[in-house]
PDB file of C-alpha atoms in Angstrom:
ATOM      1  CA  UNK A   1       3.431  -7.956  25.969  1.00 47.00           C
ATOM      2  CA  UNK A   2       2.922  -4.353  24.869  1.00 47.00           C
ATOM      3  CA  UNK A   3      -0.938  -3.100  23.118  1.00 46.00           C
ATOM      4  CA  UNK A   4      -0.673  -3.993  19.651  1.00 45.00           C
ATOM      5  CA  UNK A   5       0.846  -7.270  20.343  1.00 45.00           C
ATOM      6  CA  UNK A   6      -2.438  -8.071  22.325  1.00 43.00           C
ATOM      7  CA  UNK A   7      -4.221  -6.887  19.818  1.00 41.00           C
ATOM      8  CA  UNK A   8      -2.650  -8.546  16.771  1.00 42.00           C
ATOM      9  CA  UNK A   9      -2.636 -11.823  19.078  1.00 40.00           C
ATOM     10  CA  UNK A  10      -6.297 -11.243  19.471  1.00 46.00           C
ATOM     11  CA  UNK A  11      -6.891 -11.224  15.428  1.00 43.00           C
ATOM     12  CA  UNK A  12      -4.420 -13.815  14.906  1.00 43.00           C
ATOM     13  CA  UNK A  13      -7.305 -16.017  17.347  1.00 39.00           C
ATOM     14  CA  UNK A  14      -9.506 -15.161  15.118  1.00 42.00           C
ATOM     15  CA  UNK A  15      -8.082 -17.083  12.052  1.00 43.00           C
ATOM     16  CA  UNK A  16      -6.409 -19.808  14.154  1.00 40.00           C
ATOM     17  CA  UNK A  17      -9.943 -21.029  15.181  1.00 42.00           C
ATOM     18  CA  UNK A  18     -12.365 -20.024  12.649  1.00 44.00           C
ATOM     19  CA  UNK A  19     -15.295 -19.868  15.080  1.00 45.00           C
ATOM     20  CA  UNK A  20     -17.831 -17.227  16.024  1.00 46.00           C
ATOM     21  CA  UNK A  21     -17.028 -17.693  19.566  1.00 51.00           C
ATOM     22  CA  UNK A  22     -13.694 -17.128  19.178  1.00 49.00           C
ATOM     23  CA  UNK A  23     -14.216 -14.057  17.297  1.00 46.00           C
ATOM     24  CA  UNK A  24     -16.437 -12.763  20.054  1.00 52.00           C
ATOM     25  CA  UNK A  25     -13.729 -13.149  22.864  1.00 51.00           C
ATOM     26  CA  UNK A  26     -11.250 -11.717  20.159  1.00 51.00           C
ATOM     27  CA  UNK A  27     -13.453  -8.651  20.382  1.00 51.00           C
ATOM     28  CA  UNK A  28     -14.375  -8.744  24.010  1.00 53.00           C
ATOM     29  CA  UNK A  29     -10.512  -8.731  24.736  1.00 53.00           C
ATOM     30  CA  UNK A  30      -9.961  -5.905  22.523  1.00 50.00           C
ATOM     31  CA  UNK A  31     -12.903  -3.765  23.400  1.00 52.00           C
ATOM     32  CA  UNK A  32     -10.821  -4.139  27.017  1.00 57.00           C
ATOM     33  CA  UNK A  33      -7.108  -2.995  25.998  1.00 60.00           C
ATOM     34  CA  UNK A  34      -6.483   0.714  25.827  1.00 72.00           C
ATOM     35  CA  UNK A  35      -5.576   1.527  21.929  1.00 77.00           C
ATOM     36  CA  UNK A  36      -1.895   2.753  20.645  1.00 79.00           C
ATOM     37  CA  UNK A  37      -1.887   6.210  19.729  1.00 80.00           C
ATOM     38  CA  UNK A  38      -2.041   6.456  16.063  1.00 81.00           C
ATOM     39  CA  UNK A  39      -4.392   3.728  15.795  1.00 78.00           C
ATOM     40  CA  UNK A  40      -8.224   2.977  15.799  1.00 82.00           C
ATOM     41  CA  UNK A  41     -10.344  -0.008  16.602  1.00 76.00           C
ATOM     42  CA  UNK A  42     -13.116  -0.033  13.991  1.00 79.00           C
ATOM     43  CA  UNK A  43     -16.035  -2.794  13.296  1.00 77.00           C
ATOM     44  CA  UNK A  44     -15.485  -5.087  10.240  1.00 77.00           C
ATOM     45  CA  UNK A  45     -17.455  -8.057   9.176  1.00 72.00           C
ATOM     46  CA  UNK A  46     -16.277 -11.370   8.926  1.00 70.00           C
ATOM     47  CA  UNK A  47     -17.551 -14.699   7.617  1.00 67.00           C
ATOM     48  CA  UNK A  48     -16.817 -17.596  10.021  1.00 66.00           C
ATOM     49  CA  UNK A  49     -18.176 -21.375   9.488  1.00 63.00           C
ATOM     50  CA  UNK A  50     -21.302 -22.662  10.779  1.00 63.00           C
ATOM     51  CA  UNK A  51     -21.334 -24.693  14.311  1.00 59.00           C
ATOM     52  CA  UNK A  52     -21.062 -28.538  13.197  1.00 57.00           C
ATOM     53  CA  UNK A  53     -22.936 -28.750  16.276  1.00 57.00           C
ATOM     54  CA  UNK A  54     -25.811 -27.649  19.018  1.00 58.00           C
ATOM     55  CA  UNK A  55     -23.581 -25.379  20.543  1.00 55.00           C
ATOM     56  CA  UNK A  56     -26.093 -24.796  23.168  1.00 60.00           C
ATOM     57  CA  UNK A  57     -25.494 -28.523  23.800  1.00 61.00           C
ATOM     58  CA  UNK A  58     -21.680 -28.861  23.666  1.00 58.00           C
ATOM     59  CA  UNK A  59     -19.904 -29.808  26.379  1.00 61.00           C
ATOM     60  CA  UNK A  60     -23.305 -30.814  28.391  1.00 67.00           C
ATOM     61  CA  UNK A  61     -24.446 -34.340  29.425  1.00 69.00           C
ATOM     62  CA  UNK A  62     -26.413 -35.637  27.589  1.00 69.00           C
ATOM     63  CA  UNK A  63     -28.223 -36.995  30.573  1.00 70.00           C
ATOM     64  CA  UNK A  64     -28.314 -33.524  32.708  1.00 72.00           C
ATOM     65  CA  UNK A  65     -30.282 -31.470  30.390  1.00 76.00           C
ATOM     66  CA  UNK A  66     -33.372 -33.831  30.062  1.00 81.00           C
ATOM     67  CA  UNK A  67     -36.514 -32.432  30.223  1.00 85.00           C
ATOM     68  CA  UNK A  68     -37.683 -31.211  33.748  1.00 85.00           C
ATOM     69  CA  UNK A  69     -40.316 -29.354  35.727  1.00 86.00           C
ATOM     70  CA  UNK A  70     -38.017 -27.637  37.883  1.00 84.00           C
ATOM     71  CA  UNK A  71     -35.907 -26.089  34.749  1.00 81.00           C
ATOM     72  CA  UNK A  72     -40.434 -25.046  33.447  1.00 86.00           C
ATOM     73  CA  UNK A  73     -40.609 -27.866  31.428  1.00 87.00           C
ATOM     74  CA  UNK A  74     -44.113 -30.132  31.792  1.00 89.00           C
ATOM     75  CA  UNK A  75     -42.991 -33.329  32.891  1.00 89.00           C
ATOM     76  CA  UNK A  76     -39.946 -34.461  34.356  1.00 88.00           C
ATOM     77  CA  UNK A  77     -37.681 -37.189  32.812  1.00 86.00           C
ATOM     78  CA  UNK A  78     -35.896 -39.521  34.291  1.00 81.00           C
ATOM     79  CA  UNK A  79     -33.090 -41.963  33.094  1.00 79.00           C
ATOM     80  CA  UNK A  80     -31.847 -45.358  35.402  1.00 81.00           C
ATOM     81  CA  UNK A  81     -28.725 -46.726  34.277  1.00 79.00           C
ATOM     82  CA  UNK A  82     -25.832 -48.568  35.354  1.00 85.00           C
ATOM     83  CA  UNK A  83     -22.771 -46.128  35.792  1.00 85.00           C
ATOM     84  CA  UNK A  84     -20.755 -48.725  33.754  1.00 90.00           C
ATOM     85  CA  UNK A  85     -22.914 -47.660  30.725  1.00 83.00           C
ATOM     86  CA  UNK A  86     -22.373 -43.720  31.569  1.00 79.00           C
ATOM     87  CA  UNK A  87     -18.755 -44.597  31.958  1.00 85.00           C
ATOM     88  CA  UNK A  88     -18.805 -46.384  28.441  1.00 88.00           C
ATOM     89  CA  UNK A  89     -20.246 -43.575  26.741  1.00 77.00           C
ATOM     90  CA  UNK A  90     -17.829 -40.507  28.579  1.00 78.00           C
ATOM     91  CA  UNK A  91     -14.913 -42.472  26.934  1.00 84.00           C
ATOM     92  CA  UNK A  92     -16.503 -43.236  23.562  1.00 81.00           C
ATOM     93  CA  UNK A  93     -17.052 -39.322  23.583  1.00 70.00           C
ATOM     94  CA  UNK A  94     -13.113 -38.496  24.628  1.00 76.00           C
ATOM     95  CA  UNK A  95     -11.916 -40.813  22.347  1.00 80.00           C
ATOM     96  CA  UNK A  96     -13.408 -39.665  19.494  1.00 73.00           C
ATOM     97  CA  UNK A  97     -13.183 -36.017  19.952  1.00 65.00           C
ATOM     98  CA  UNK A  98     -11.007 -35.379  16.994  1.00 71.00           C
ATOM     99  CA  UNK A  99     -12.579 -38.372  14.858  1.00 74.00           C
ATOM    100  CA  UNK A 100     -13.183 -37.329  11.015  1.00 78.00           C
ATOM    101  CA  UNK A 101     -15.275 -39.660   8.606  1.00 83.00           C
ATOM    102  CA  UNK A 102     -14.878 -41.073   4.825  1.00 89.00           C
ATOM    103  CA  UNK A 103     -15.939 -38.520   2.271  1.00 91.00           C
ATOM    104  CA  UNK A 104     -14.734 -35.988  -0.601  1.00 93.00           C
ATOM    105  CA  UNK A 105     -13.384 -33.034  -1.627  1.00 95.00           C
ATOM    106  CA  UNK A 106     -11.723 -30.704  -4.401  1.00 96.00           C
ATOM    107  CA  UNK A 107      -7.970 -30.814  -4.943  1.00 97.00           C
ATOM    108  CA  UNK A 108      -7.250 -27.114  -6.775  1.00 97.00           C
ATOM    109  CA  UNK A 109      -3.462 -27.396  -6.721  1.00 97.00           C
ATOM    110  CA  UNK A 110      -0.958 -30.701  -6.121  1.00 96.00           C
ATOM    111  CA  UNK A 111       2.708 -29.970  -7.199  1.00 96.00           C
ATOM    112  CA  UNK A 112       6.291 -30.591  -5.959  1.00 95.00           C
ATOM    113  CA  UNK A 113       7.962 -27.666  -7.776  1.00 94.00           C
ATOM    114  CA  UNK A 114      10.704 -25.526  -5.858  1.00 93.00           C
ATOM    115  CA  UNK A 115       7.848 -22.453  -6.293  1.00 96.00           C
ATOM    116  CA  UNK A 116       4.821 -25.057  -4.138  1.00 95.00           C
ATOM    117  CA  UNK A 117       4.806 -23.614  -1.559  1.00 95.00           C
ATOM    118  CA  UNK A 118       4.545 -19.945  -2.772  1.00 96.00           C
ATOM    119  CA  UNK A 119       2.461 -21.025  -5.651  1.00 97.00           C
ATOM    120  CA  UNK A 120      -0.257 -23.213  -2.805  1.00 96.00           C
ATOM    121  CA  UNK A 121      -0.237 -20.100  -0.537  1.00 96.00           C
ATOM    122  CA  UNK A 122      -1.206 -18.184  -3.604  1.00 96.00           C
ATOM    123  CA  UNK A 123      -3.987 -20.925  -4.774  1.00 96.00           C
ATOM    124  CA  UNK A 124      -5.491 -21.095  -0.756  1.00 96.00           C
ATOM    125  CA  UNK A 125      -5.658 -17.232  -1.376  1.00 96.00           C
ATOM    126  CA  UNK A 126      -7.135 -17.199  -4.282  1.00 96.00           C
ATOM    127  CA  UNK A 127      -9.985 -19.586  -3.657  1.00 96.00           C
ATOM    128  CA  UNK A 128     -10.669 -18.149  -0.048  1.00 94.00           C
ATOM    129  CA  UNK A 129     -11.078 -14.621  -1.145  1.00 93.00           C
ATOM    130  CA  UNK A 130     -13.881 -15.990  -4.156  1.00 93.00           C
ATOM    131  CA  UNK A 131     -15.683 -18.286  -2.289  1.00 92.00           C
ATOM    132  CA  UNK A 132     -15.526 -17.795   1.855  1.00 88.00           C
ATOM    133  CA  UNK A 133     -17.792 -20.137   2.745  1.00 83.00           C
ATOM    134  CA  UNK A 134     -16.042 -23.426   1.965  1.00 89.00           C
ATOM    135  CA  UNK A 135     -13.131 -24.820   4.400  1.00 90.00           C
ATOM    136  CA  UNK A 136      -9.821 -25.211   2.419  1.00 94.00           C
ATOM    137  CA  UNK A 137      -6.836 -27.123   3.858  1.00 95.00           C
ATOM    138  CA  UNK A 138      -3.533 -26.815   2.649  1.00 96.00           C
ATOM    139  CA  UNK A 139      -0.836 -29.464   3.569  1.00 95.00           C
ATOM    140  CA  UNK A 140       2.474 -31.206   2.822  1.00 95.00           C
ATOM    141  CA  UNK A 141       3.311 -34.921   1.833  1.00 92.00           C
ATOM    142  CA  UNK A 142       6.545 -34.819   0.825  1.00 93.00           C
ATOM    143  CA  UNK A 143       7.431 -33.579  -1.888  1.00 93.00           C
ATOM    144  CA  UNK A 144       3.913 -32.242  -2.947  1.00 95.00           C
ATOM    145  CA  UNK A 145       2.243 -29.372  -1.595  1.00 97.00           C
ATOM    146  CA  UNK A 146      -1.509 -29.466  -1.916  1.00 97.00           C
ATOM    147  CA  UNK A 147      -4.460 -27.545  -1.271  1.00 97.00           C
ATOM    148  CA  UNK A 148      -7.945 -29.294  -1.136  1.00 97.00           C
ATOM    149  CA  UNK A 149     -11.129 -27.473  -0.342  1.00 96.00           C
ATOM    150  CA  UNK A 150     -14.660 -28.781   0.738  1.00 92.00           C
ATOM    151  CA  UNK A 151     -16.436 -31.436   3.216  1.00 89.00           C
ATOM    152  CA  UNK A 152     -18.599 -33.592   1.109  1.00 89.00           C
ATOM    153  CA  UNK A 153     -20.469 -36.582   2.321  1.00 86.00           C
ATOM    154  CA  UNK A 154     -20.681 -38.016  -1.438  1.00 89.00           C
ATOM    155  CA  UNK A 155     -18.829 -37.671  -4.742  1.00 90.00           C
ATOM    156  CA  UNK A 156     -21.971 -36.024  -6.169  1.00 90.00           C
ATOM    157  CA  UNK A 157     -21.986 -32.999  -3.829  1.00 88.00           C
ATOM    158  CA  UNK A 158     -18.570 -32.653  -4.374  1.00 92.00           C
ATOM    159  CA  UNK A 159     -19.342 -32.977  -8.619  1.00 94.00           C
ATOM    160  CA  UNK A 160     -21.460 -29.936  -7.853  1.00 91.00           C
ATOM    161  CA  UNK A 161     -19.016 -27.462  -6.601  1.00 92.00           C
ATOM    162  CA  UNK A 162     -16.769 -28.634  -9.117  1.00 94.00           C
ATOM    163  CA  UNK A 163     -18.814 -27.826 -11.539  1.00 94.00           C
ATOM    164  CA  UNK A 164     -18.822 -24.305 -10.221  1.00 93.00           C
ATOM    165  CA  UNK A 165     -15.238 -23.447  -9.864  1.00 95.00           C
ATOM    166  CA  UNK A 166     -13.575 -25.210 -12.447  1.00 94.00           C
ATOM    167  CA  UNK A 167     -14.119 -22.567 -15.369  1.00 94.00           C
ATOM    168  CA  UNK A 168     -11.259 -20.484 -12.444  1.00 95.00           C
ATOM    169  CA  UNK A 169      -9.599 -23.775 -11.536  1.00 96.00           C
ATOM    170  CA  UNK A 170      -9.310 -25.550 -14.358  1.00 94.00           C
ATOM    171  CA  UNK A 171      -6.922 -28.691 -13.322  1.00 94.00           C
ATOM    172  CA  UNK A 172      -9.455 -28.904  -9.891  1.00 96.00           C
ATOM    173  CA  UNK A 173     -10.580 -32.588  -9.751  1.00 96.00           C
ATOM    174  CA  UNK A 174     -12.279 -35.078  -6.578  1.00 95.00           C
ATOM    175  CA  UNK A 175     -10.795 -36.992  -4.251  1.00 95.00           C
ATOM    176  CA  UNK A 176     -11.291 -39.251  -1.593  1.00 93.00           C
ATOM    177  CA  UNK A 177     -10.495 -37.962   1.709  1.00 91.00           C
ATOM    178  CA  UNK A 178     -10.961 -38.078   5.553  1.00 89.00           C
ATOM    179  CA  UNK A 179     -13.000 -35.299   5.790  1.00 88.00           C
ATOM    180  CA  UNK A 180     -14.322 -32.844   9.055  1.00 80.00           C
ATOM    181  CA  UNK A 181     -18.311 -33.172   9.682  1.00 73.00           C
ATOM    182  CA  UNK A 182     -20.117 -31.049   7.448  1.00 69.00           C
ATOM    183  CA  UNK A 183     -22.469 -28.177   8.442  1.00 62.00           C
ATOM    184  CA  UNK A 184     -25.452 -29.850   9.302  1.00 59.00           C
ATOM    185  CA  UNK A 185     -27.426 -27.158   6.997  1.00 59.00           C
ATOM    186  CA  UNK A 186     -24.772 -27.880   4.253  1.00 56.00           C
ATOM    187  CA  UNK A 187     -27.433 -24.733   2.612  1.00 59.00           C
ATOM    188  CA  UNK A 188     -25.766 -22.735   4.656  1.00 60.00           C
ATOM    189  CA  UNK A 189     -22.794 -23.155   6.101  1.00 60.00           C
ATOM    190  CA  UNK A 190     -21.275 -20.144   7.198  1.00 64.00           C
ATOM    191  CA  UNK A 191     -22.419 -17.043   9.121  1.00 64.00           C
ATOM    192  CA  UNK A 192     -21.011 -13.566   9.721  1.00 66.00           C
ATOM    193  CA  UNK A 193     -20.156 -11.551  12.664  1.00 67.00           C
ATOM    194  CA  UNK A 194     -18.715  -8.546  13.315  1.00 72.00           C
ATOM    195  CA  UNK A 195     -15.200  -7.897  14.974  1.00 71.00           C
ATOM    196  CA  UNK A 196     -12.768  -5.364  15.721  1.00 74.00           C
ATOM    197  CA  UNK A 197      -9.932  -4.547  13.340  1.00 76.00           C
ATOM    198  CA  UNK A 198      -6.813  -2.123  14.336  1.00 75.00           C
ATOM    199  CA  UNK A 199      -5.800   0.370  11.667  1.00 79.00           C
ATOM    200  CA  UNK A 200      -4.374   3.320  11.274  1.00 83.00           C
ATOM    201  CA  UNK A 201      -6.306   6.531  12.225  1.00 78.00           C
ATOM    202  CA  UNK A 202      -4.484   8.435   9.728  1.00 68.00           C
ATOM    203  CA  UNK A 203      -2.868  10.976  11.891  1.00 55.00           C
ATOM    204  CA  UNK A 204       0.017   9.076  12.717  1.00 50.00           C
ATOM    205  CA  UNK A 205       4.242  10.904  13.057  1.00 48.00           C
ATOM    206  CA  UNK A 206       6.770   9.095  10.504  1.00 47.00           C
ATOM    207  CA  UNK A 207       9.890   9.338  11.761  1.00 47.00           C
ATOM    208  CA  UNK A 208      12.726   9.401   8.930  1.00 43.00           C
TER     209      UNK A 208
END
């Protein structure tokens, strides 16, 4: 694998996951790789959604990051349990790693013509570019292509950002849907890093 295909694989991480972490060791990786001639790494912000969780907690047990004096906390805590009950609760965790929960959200486009797909691509476009912060997810039951937007606990916080973007998308209306976990500051649920882009320095040969 040659230097820009490392490098384009690096941004191509970047919207795969849609994490901050991810964009970090996108950027670590590239600040590492020695840059085409031609070409320029230069800094570029980016909006990326807001941890669901305690990312300082994820992947921990629960039970090994108690409170202790030997880690300077003032008292020490303790926990005596049967490891049947420990066991219980590793597999509740593994087995719901990828569980989603009953909600709502916006559905901007739902159509089965022979232009769907280029029109949906279009509409995700289109919606990410005005409003970054909100998830979109486009899919395909045949024959309808769709593309829904949002994580809403209740109808009435999806009502809300209807009522925002449906002077743009007029035929937008709610549904019911399996959603992903909401930020848990829904007030703010995205934040922005910065990350390496590759372009063109400006001096580069065409060959014709």
């Amino acid at each position: 694998m040659n230097c820009i295909h490392k490098i384009i694989l690096s941004l191509s991480l970047l919207m795969v996951f849609g994490m901050a972490g991810a964009f970090q060791a996108a950027a670590q990786e590239a600040d590492s790789l020695q840059i085409p001639e031609g070409y320029i790494l230069t800094d570029s912000i980016a909006t990326v959604p807001a941890p669901r969780i305690d990312t300082t907690l994820a992947g921990k047990d629960i039970f090994e990051v108690m409170p202790s004096k030997a880690a300077g906390d003032i008292a020490d805590v303790n926990i005596s349990q049967s490891r049947v009950i420990m066991n219980s609760l590793e597999n509740h965790i593994s087995s719901n790693a990828d569980r989603t929960i009953e909600g709502y959200r916006i559905r901007i486009f739902f159509d089965n013509r022979q232009s769907a797909r280029t029109d949906s691509e279009a509409m995700e476009k289109k919606f990410i570019t005005a409003h970054p912060d909100i998830p979109v997810y486009r899919s395909y039951v045949n024959p309808y292509f769709k593309v829904t937007v949002g994580d809403f606990r209740t109808r009435s916080e999806a009502m809300q950002l209807l009522r925002k973007i449906v002077s743009d998308f007029p035929t937008a209306f709610v549904v019911k849907e399996s959603i992903r976990y909401p930020a848990v500051d829904r007030f703010a649920p995205t934040v922005t890093d910065t990350v390496k882009v590759l372009r063109p320095s400006g001096r580069q040969s065409v060959s014709l």
